[in-house]
Short mmCIF file of C-alpha atoms in Angstrom, two decimals:
data_model
loop_
_atom_site.label_atom_id
_atom_site.label_comp_id
_atom_site.label_asym_id
_atom_site.label_seq_id
_atom_site.Cartn_x
_atom_site.Cartn_y
_atom_site.Cartn_z
CA MET A 7 -18.23 16.92 15.62
CA SER A 8 -17.31 14.98 18.74
CA GLY A 9 -14.62 12.32 18.49
CA LEU A 10 -14.20 9.40 16.13
CA ARG A 11 -17.23 7.46 14.94
CA LYS A 12 -18.31 4.65 17.27
CA ASP A 13 -17.69 2.04 14.56
CA PHE A 14 -14.23 3.44 13.76
CA LEU A 15 -12.06 0.73 12.19
CA TRP A 16 -8.89 0.47 14.28
CA GLY A 17 -6.54 -2.23 13.06
CA GLY A 18 -3.27 -2.91 11.29
CA ALA A 19 -1.95 -3.48 7.77
CA THR A 20 0.34 -5.85 5.85
CA ALA A 21 0.88 -7.12 2.29
CA ALA A 22 1.00 -10.74 1.17
CA ASN A 23 4.39 -10.41 -0.54
CA GLN A 24 5.96 -8.91 2.60
CA CYS A 25 4.61 -11.28 5.24
CA GLU A 26 3.02 -14.39 3.73
CA GLY A 27 5.88 -16.51 2.41
CA GLY A 28 5.00 -20.01 1.16
CA TYR A 29 5.89 -18.61 -2.25
CA LEU A 30 5.38 -21.87 -4.16
CA GLU A 31 3.10 -23.70 -1.70
CA GLY A 32 -0.55 -24.44 -2.35
CA LYS A 33 0.03 -24.37 -6.14
CA LYS A 34 0.96 -20.68 -6.02
CA GLY A 35 2.79 -19.26 -9.04
CA LEU A 36 5.67 -16.80 -8.96
CA GLY A 37 4.77 -13.15 -8.51
CA THR A 38 6.85 -10.21 -9.69
CA VAL A 39 8.02 -9.48 -6.12
CA ASP A 40 9.39 -13.02 -5.89
CA VAL A 41 12.22 -12.03 -8.26
CA ILE A 42 13.18 -8.82 -6.42
CA PRO A 43 16.31 -9.50 -4.34
CA TRP A 44 17.62 -8.08 -1.10
CA GLY A 45 20.86 -6.14 -1.41
CA GLU A 46 22.62 -3.86 -3.87
CA ASN A 47 20.59 -4.92 -6.92
CA ARG A 48 17.17 -4.39 -5.33
CA ARG A 49 16.58 -0.76 -6.32
CA ALA A 50 17.55 -1.25 -9.98
CA VAL A 51 15.21 -4.25 -10.31
CA MET A 52 12.36 -2.33 -8.65
CA GLU A 53 12.94 0.55 -11.08
CA GLY A 54 12.63 -1.84 -14.03
CA VAL A 55 16.09 -1.02 -15.37
CA LEU A 56 17.88 -4.22 -14.28
CA ASP A 57 16.66 -7.52 -15.74
CA TYR A 58 16.04 -9.98 -12.91
CA HIS A 59 17.14 -12.81 -15.23
CA THR A 60 20.72 -11.52 -14.94
CA LEU A 61 20.95 -11.57 -11.13
CA PRO A 62 23.64 -13.67 -9.40
CA GLU A 63 22.61 -17.24 -8.61
CA ASP A 64 23.17 -16.73 -4.88
CA SER A 65 20.73 -13.78 -4.67
CA TYR A 66 18.44 -13.84 -1.64
CA TYR A 67 14.71 -13.18 -2.19
CA PRO A 68 13.01 -12.08 1.06
CA SER A 69 9.43 -12.66 -0.19
CA HIS A 70 9.96 -16.42 -0.51
CA GLU A 71 9.57 -16.97 3.22
CA ALA A 72 9.01 -13.43 4.57
CA ILE A 73 7.67 -13.98 8.12
CA ASP A 74 5.85 -17.16 7.05
CA MET A 75 2.34 -15.97 7.90
CA TYR A 76 1.23 -18.69 5.48
CA HIS A 77 1.87 -21.16 8.30
CA HIS A 78 1.46 -18.82 11.31
CA TRP A 79 -1.84 -17.17 10.38
CA LYS A 80 -3.92 -18.54 13.27
CA GLU A 81 -1.33 -17.42 15.79
CA ASP A 82 -1.10 -14.02 14.13
CA ILE A 83 -4.86 -13.47 14.02
CA ALA A 84 -5.00 -14.38 17.72
CA LEU A 85 -2.50 -11.58 18.40
CA MET A 86 -4.65 -9.13 16.41
CA ALA A 87 -7.69 -10.18 18.40
CA GLN A 88 -5.74 -9.75 21.65
CA MET A 89 -5.00 -6.14 20.67
CA GLY A 90 -8.69 -5.63 19.93
CA PHE A 91 -8.46 -5.05 16.18
CA LYS A 92 -11.72 -3.97 14.56
CA CYS A 93 -10.29 -4.58 11.07
CA TYR A 94 -7.25 -5.98 9.30
CA ARG A 95 -6.01 -4.61 6.01
CA PHE A 96 -4.17 -7.27 4.01
CA SER A 97 -3.66 -8.25 0.38
CA ILE A 98 -4.32 -11.37 -1.62
CA ALA A 99 -1.49 -12.76 -3.74
CA TRP A 100 -2.85 -12.74 -7.30
CA SER A 101 -0.58 -15.64 -8.28
CA ARG A 102 -2.00 -17.74 -5.43
CA ILE A 103 -5.44 -17.52 -7.09
CA PHE A 104 -4.30 -17.59 -10.73
CA PRO A 105 -0.70 -18.93 -10.78
CA THR A 106 0.00 -17.68 -14.32
CA GLY A 107 -2.85 -15.19 -14.52
CA GLU A 108 -4.38 -16.95 -17.52
CA GLU A 109 -5.95 -20.12 -16.09
CA THR A 110 -9.63 -20.62 -16.90
CA GLU A 111 -10.30 -21.84 -13.34
CA ALA A 112 -9.05 -20.33 -10.10
CA ASN A 113 -6.71 -22.29 -7.84
CA GLU A 114 -9.08 -23.74 -5.23
CA GLU A 115 -6.27 -24.37 -2.75
CA GLY A 116 -5.37 -20.68 -2.79
CA LEU A 117 -9.00 -19.59 -2.46
CA GLN A 118 -9.54 -21.98 0.46
CA TYR A 119 -6.48 -20.59 2.24
CA TYR A 120 -7.89 -17.08 2.11
CA GLU A 121 -11.40 -18.22 2.97
CA ASN A 122 -10.10 -19.93 6.11
CA PHE A 123 -8.15 -16.78 6.92
CA ILE A 124 -11.18 -14.51 6.44
CA ASP A 125 -13.44 -16.82 8.44
CA GLU A 126 -10.99 -16.75 11.33
CA LEU A 127 -10.91 -12.95 11.23
CA LEU A 128 -14.72 -12.82 11.26
CA ARG A 129 -14.83 -15.27 14.16
CA HIS A 130 -12.86 -12.68 16.13
CA LYS A 131 -15.14 -9.88 14.84
CA ILE A 132 -12.29 -8.41 12.77
CA GLU A 133 -13.45 -6.78 9.51
CA PRO A 134 -11.36 -7.83 6.48
CA VAL A 135 -10.09 -4.91 4.37
CA ILE A 136 -8.57 -6.35 1.22
CA THR A 137 -6.11 -4.90 -1.27
CA ILE A 138 -6.68 -6.80 -4.51
CA CYS A 139 -3.28 -6.02 -6.04
CA HIS A 140 -0.46 -4.96 -3.70
CA PHE A 141 2.74 -4.90 -5.79
CA ASP A 142 1.91 -8.45 -6.85
CA VAL A 143 1.45 -9.39 -10.53
CA PRO A 144 1.79 -13.03 -11.69
CA LEU A 145 5.31 -13.20 -13.15
CA ALA A 146 4.03 -15.17 -16.15
CA LEU A 147 1.99 -12.13 -17.23
CA GLU A 148 5.11 -9.97 -17.08
CA GLU A 149 7.12 -12.51 -19.06
CA LYS A 150 4.47 -13.00 -21.76
CA TYR A 151 2.85 -9.57 -22.08
CA GLY A 152 5.07 -7.05 -20.31
CA SER A 153 2.58 -6.75 -17.46
CA TRP A 154 0.41 -3.60 -17.40
CA ARG A 155 1.96 -2.17 -20.56
CA ASN A 156 -0.42 -4.57 -22.35
CA ARG A 157 -4.19 -4.00 -22.27
CA ILE A 158 -4.81 -7.75 -21.96
CA LEU A 159 -3.94 -7.37 -18.25
CA ILE A 160 -7.32 -5.67 -17.74
CA ASP A 161 -9.20 -8.87 -18.59
CA CYS A 162 -6.83 -11.00 -16.49
CA TYR A 163 -7.33 -8.66 -13.53
CA LEU A 164 -11.12 -8.57 -13.88
CA LYS A 165 -11.29 -12.37 -13.97
CA TYR A 166 -9.32 -12.39 -10.72
CA CYS A 167 -11.56 -9.71 -9.18
CA SER A 168 -14.73 -11.54 -10.19
CA VAL A 169 -13.57 -14.67 -8.38
CA LEU A 170 -12.76 -12.70 -5.21
CA PHE A 171 -16.01 -10.71 -5.17
CA THR A 172 -18.07 -13.83 -5.77
CA ARG A 173 -16.28 -16.14 -3.36
CA PHE A 174 -16.18 -13.67 -0.48
CA LYS A 175 -19.57 -12.03 -1.00
CA GLY A 176 -21.11 -11.22 2.37
CA LYS A 177 -17.77 -11.73 4.14
CA VAL A 178 -15.73 -8.83 2.78
CA LYS A 179 -17.11 -5.32 2.40
CA TYR A 180 -14.03 -3.11 2.01
CA TRP A 181 -11.80 -3.47 -1.06
CA MET A 182 -8.96 -1.49 -2.63
CA THR A 183 -8.10 -2.04 -6.28
CA PHE A 184 -4.36 -1.21 -6.31
CA ASN A 185 -1.92 -0.39 -3.53
CA GLU A 186 -0.16 2.98 -3.84
CA ILE A 187 -1.12 3.18 -7.50
CA ASN A 188 1.14 6.22 -8.01
CA MET A 189 4.21 4.09 -7.14
CA LEU A 190 4.12 2.93 -10.78
CA MET A 191 5.75 6.27 -11.67
CA HIS A 192 8.63 5.86 -9.18
CA LEU A 193 9.36 2.11 -8.96
CA PRO A 194 7.71 0.68 -12.10
CA PHE A 195 8.63 -2.98 -11.64
CA LEU A 196 7.72 -3.08 -7.95
CA GLY A 197 4.55 -1.07 -8.50
CA ALA A 198 3.24 -2.68 -11.68
CA GLY A 199 5.68 -5.30 -13.02
CA ILE A 200 7.01 -2.92 -15.69
CA ARG A 201 10.49 -3.82 -16.99
CA PHE A 202 11.99 -1.49 -19.57
CA LYS A 203 13.57 -2.59 -22.84
CA ASP A 204 16.25 -0.88 -24.92
CA GLY A 205 14.72 1.99 -26.84
CA ASP A 206 11.64 2.33 -24.63
CA ASN A 207 10.20 5.78 -24.05
CA GLU A 208 9.90 5.15 -20.32
CA GLU A 209 7.39 7.95 -19.68
CA GLN A 210 5.18 6.68 -22.51
CA VAL A 211 5.30 3.12 -21.15
CA LYS A 212 4.47 4.24 -17.60
CA TYR A 213 1.51 6.40 -18.58
CA GLN A 214 0.10 3.73 -20.88
CA ALA A 215 0.37 1.16 -18.09
CA ALA A 216 -1.24 3.69 -15.72
CA HIS A 217 -4.19 4.06 -18.10
CA HIS A 218 -4.69 0.30 -18.21
CA GLU A 219 -4.67 0.15 -14.39
CA LEU A 220 -7.13 3.06 -14.15
CA VAL A 221 -9.57 1.40 -16.54
CA ALA A 222 -9.14 -1.91 -14.71
CA SER A 223 -9.81 -0.18 -11.38
CA ALA A 224 -13.01 1.44 -12.72
CA LEU A 225 -14.28 -1.83 -14.18
CA ALA A 226 -13.44 -3.67 -10.94
CA THR A 227 -15.42 -1.05 -9.00
CA LYS A 228 -18.38 -1.61 -11.34
CA LEU A 229 -18.09 -5.37 -10.96
CA ALA A 230 -17.87 -5.17 -7.15
CA HIS A 231 -21.06 -3.10 -6.97
CA GLU A 232 -22.89 -5.44 -9.35
CA ILE A 233 -21.94 -8.60 -7.45
CA ASP A 234 -22.69 -7.10 -4.04
CA PRO A 235 -24.20 -3.61 -3.66
CA GLU A 236 -22.84 -3.58 -0.09
CA ASN A 237 -19.25 -3.55 -1.37
CA GLN A 238 -17.22 -0.41 -0.75
CA VAL A 239 -14.31 0.05 -3.16
CA GLY A 240 -11.46 2.47 -2.60
CA CYS A 241 -8.40 3.69 -4.43
CA MET A 242 -5.07 3.91 -2.58
CA LEU A 243 -2.45 6.64 -2.75
CA ALA A 244 1.08 7.01 -1.38
CA ALA A 245 0.28 10.40 0.13
CA GLY A 246 2.16 13.25 1.76
CA GLN A 247 1.76 16.93 1.00
CA PHE A 248 4.59 18.81 -0.74
CA TYR A 249 5.72 21.97 1.07
CA PRO A 250 7.54 24.78 -0.76
CA LEU A 251 11.10 25.37 0.51
CA THR A 252 10.50 29.14 0.60
CA CYS A 253 7.69 31.62 0.02
CA ASN A 254 9.18 32.37 -3.40
CA PRO A 255 6.21 32.00 -5.77
CA ASP A 256 8.33 29.70 -7.96
CA ASP A 257 8.72 27.29 -5.01
CA ILE A 258 5.00 27.46 -4.25
CA LEU A 259 4.18 26.70 -7.88
CA GLU A 260 6.66 23.79 -7.85
CA ALA A 261 5.01 22.32 -4.74
CA MET A 262 1.58 22.62 -6.38
CA GLN A 263 2.80 20.84 -9.48
CA LYS A 264 4.43 18.07 -7.43
CA ASP A 265 1.16 17.56 -5.55
CA ARG A 266 -0.71 17.36 -8.86
CA GLY A 267 1.68 14.70 -10.10
CA ASN A 268 0.93 12.71 -6.96
CA TYR A 269 -2.84 13.20 -7.17
CA PHE A 270 -3.13 12.36 -10.88
CA PHE A 271 -4.28 8.77 -10.38
CA ILE A 272 -6.72 9.61 -7.60
CA ASP A 273 -8.14 12.51 -9.60
CA VAL A 274 -9.13 10.00 -12.28
CA GLN A 275 -10.36 7.32 -9.87
CA SER A 276 -12.37 9.73 -7.73
CA ARG A 277 -13.52 12.33 -10.27
CA GLY A 278 -13.89 10.04 -13.27
CA LYS A 279 -11.77 11.78 -15.88
CA TYR A 280 -8.24 12.90 -16.72
CA PRO A 281 -7.68 16.34 -15.17
CA ALA A 282 -6.89 19.26 -17.48
CA TYR A 283 -3.38 19.69 -16.05
CA ALA A 284 -2.53 16.04 -16.81
CA LEU A 285 -3.76 16.27 -20.40
CA LYS A 286 -1.62 19.38 -20.92
CA GLN A 287 1.46 17.69 -19.41
CA LEU A 288 1.01 14.63 -21.61
CA GLU A 289 0.64 16.85 -24.67
CA LYS A 290 3.77 18.79 -23.74
CA LYS A 291 5.76 15.55 -23.32
CA GLY A 292 4.50 14.18 -26.64
CA ILE A 293 2.85 11.23 -24.89
CA ILE A 294 -0.18 9.78 -26.66
CA ILE A 295 -2.11 7.26 -24.58
CA GLN A 296 -3.89 4.59 -26.56
CA MET A 297 -7.49 4.56 -25.35
CA GLU A 298 -10.52 2.56 -26.41
CA GLU A 299 -13.69 4.42 -27.35
CA GLU A 300 -15.55 3.33 -24.21
CA ASP A 301 -12.74 4.17 -21.73
CA ALA A 302 -13.93 7.70 -20.93
CA LYS A 303 -17.43 6.42 -20.11
CA ILE A 304 -16.03 3.59 -17.96
CA LEU A 305 -13.91 6.02 -15.92
CA ALA A 306 -16.74 8.53 -15.55
CA GLU A 307 -19.38 6.05 -14.38
CA ASN A 308 -17.32 3.99 -11.92
CA THR A 309 -15.62 6.23 -9.41
CA VAL A 310 -14.47 4.93 -6.03
CA ASP A 311 -16.44 5.02 -2.78
CA TYR A 312 -13.58 6.13 -0.52
CA ILE A 313 -9.99 7.38 -0.62
CA ALA A 314 -7.42 5.17 1.11
CA PHE A 315 -3.87 6.35 1.55
CA SER A 316 -0.53 5.75 3.20
CA TYR A 317 1.16 8.54 5.11
CA TYR A 318 4.68 8.34 6.48
CA SER A 319 6.03 11.82 5.85
CA SER A 320 5.46 15.17 4.20
CA ARG A 321 7.75 16.27 1.38
CA LEU A 322 9.71 19.45 0.67
CA THR A 323 10.55 20.84 -2.78
CA SER A 324 12.03 23.84 -4.57
CA ALA A 325 12.06 25.22 -8.11
CA ASP A 326 15.82 25.68 -7.71
CA PRO A 327 17.52 22.32 -8.40
CA ASN A 328 20.52 23.41 -6.33
CA ALA A 329 18.56 24.49 -3.26
CA GLY A 330 18.37 22.52 -0.05
CA VAL A 331 19.71 19.08 0.84
CA ALA A 332 18.02 15.87 -0.31
CA THR A 333 16.82 13.39 2.29
CA GLY A 334 17.98 9.78 2.28
CA GLY A 335 15.82 6.70 1.94
CA ASN A 336 12.72 8.19 0.37
CA VAL A 337 11.29 6.72 -2.85
CA ILE A 338 9.55 10.02 -3.63
CA LYS A 339 12.30 12.63 -3.60
CA SER A 340 12.23 15.32 -0.93
CA LEU A 341 14.48 17.99 0.49
CA ARG A 342 15.39 17.95 4.17
CA ASN A 343 13.00 20.01 6.30
CA PRO A 344 14.98 21.81 9.04
CA TYR A 345 11.91 21.83 11.32
CA LEU A 346 11.54 18.05 11.35
CA GLU A 347 13.42 15.11 12.85
CA ALA A 348 13.98 11.99 10.77
CA SER A 349 13.91 8.23 11.25
CA ASP A 350 16.99 6.01 11.04
CA TRP A 351 16.18 5.61 7.34
CA GLY A 352 15.90 9.34 6.65
CA TRP A 353 12.10 9.54 6.59
CA GLN A 354 11.07 12.89 8.09
CA ILE A 355 8.63 12.72 10.99
CA ASP A 356 5.75 15.17 10.58
CA PRO A 357 2.55 14.40 12.53
CA VAL A 358 0.97 17.76 11.63
CA GLY A 359 1.63 16.84 8.00
CA LEU A 360 -0.90 14.03 8.42
CA ARG A 361 -3.60 16.55 9.35
CA ILE A 362 -2.58 18.76 6.42
CA THR A 363 -2.67 15.80 4.02
CA MET A 364 -6.06 14.62 5.32
CA ASN A 365 -7.53 18.07 4.79
CA ALA A 366 -6.01 18.38 1.33
CA LEU A 367 -7.50 15.02 0.29
CA TYR A 368 -10.91 15.66 1.84
CA ASP A 369 -11.14 19.18 0.40
CA ARG A 370 -10.19 17.84 -3.02
CA TYR A 371 -12.45 14.78 -3.20
CA GLN A 372 -15.19 15.12 -0.57
CA LYS A 373 -15.21 11.37 -0.03
CA PRO A 374 -14.56 9.37 3.15
CA LEU A 375 -10.88 8.80 3.88
CA PHE A 376 -9.19 5.66 5.22
CA ILE A 377 -5.62 5.79 6.59
CA VAL A 378 -4.37 2.33 5.67
CA GLU A 379 -0.63 2.82 6.30
CA ASN A 380 1.27 4.92 8.83
CA GLY A 381 4.24 3.88 10.91
CA LEU A 382 7.87 4.13 11.94
CA GLY A 383 10.59 1.84 10.64
CA ALA A 384 13.22 1.45 13.38
CA VAL A 385 15.84 -0.91 14.80
CA ASP A 386 14.36 -2.76 17.80
CA GLU A 387 16.46 -4.54 20.41
CA VAL A 388 15.32 -7.54 22.44
CA LYS A 389 16.50 -7.07 26.03
CA GLU A 390 17.92 -9.85 28.19
CA ASP A 391 14.54 -10.42 29.82
CA GLY A 392 12.94 -10.88 26.37
CA THR A 393 11.07 -7.55 26.32
CA ILE A 394 11.23 -4.83 23.67
CA ASP A 395 10.83 -1.19 24.69
CA ASP A 396 9.83 0.76 21.57
CA ASP A 397 8.89 4.09 23.15
CA TYR A 398 10.01 5.88 19.95
CA ARG A 399 7.31 4.02 18.02
CA ILE A 400 4.68 4.83 20.63
CA ALA A 401 5.68 8.51 20.45
CA TYR A 402 5.47 8.52 16.65
CA LEU A 403 2.07 6.84 16.48
CA GLN A 404 0.68 8.81 19.41
CA GLU A 405 1.41 12.16 17.79
CA HIS A 406 0.06 11.04 14.40
CA ILE A 407 -3.15 9.68 15.92
CA LYS A 408 -3.64 12.94 17.83
CA GLN A 409 -3.39 14.92 14.59
CA MET A 410 -5.71 12.42 12.87
CA MET A 411 -8.30 13.00 15.59
CA ILE A 412 -7.94 16.79 15.32
CA ALA A 413 -8.60 16.53 11.57
CA VAL A 414 -11.83 14.67 12.33
CA GLU A 415 -12.99 16.63 15.37
CA GLU A 416 -11.97 20.17 14.44
CA ASP A 417 -11.73 20.11 10.63
CA GLY A 418 -14.69 17.83 9.93
CA VAL A 419 -12.82 15.22 7.88
CA ASP A 420 -14.84 12.01 7.38
CA LEU A 421 -12.53 9.13 8.37
CA ILE A 422 -13.41 5.42 8.21
CA GLY A 423 -10.44 3.92 10.01
CA TYR A 424 -6.75 3.70 10.80
CA THR A 425 -4.49 0.69 10.12
CA PRO A 426 -0.83 1.38 10.95
CA TRP A 427 1.87 -0.33 8.95
CA GLY A 428 2.81 -3.10 9.59
CA TRP A 429 1.25 -4.26 12.80
CA ILE A 430 3.80 -7.09 12.85
CA ASP A 431 7.44 -6.93 11.68
CA LEU A 432 7.75 -7.83 8.01
CA VAL A 433 10.01 -7.43 4.99
CA SER A 434 10.50 -3.76 4.04
CA ALA A 435 9.16 -3.10 0.54
CA SER A 436 11.75 -0.43 -0.23
CA THR A 437 14.91 -2.04 1.18
CA GLY A 438 14.04 -5.75 1.57
CA GLU A 439 15.27 -5.59 5.17
CA MET A 440 13.88 -7.16 8.33
CA LYS A 441 16.01 -4.81 10.46
CA LYS A 442 13.68 -1.96 9.49
CA ARG A 443 10.89 -2.93 11.87
CA TYR A 444 7.42 -1.39 12.09
CA GLY A 445 5.39 -3.80 14.17
CA PHE A 446 3.72 -4.02 17.55
CA VAL A 447 4.95 -7.63 17.37
CA TYR A 448 8.61 -8.55 16.94
CA VAL A 449 9.49 -11.42 14.58
CA ASP A 450 12.79 -13.23 15.15
CA LYS A 451 14.36 -12.99 11.70
CA ASP A 452 17.28 -11.03 10.29
CA ASN A 453 18.08 -9.46 6.92
CA ALA A 454 19.76 -12.62 5.63
CA GLY A 455 16.75 -14.81 6.50
CA ASN A 456 18.06 -16.32 9.73
CA GLY A 457 15.86 -16.69 12.81
CA THR A 458 13.20 -18.76 14.55
CA LEU A 459 10.22 -16.62 13.38
CA LYS A 460 9.09 -16.44 17.01
CA ARG A 461 6.52 -13.68 17.67
CA ILE A 462 7.15 -11.36 20.66
CA PRO A 463 4.77 -8.51 21.57
CA LYS A 464 6.57 -5.19 22.09
CA LYS A 465 5.74 -2.44 24.59
CA SER A 466 3.67 -0.74 21.87
CA PHE A 467 1.41 -3.82 21.74
CA SER A 468 -0.36 -3.05 25.02
CA TRP A 469 -0.24 0.69 24.31
CA TYR A 470 -2.16 0.26 21.03
CA GLN A 471 -4.53 -2.18 22.73
CA ASN A 472 -5.49 0.65 25.11
CA VAL A 473 -5.88 3.15 22.25
CA ILE A 474 -8.37 0.83 20.56
CA GLN A 475 -10.26 0.05 23.76
CA THR A 476 -10.79 3.77 24.45
CA ASN A 477 -11.42 4.72 20.76
CA GLY A 478 -8.45 7.07 21.07
CA GLU A 479 -9.78 8.88 24.15
CA CYS A 480 -6.75 7.84 26.20
CA LEU A 481 -4.60 10.16 24.04
CA LYS A 482 -6.51 13.30 25.04
#
């Protein structure tokens, strides 16, 4: 194979709840992320163990304004076009289309906002790549039904999907059903709006909610193909291969089991059934998932067209709970790898790990891959002359893109595109910070919400522009 495909989808990625703002404008309802605060209470709320109703009155909620793309979208799309984006991966806020999730008619003002947005992208020849649900459930559905713990969410979600597929038929080809679907197991409220009650068997609740999402994803895939056979529907995984700490067979077995736990959702979405290892684990834990008679058939007949994933870092594990030193900052627990450097937030930097992860996914599923998140969160400084030199970000992305290209050219991996996270500075999902910046474009805003929201291209802006123009050839 020689190089990336000519129609390779270079672009960037964001999520509505981290960049859009306008949280109650245009008749939008509250989403679950709108009640997740910045600060010391954030993690406990995201884990579903702290009730957001009990938060202090002066809590600050970053999603309410974020970087206000709701009002800056034309300016922001112009910046994407200037870089030469071939695609833009973004999400739609469910509660902007159905404010409570149960309306009989969609909110036309919300639909028109996204239609204008999509039309502007298409005018610049930028392909929309849409995540249908990116950590964004209407809060009313959580309050009334407990979110995805209740099967009624499947019907609410499908009604939402039907509106999107119908309204944007012929304009949008690439869809993803759920962002980082496996995050439900690590941050249940952030991932799926799951808040635990006293006496809950938390594992039981999480796996039941996971089943509802998996059935919803399969039915949404079916619906997308029925409404427009040109639609391509993908699943989306928070990926990163687990390495064993040592060559002790116990460590190797532990790494294999950790990988399986990560792949569980994608195994179902791509292969169409619960894998044998998952059924055995559920049996061992005494977890009985309530399934309808037709669920197995639905899952089997409606597998995804491609595998989308985020990759920020590999992981390291051991069978010995006292071995190694844990890293800081990671949602999915990992030991510190002595061969790797780490970001300011403790995320280990492993470009070769991207190649390893791509091969693991492609070997496992034999479906096209799409890297829809990859990036470096760092503190950026605006110099006196107004410029921002982010050579560390260029170095990070350059090495990851090189390994991505090796996986395609030497290993034969089929890759659709690459959309680094987030092409513009936005609110960090894990910490709620603005200081943790990822973008090619700086946004003047701080952790407490102060700033002008002015957009300033960084040094990496023109670097990535050149990467796109040369289809990555400039890196060779």
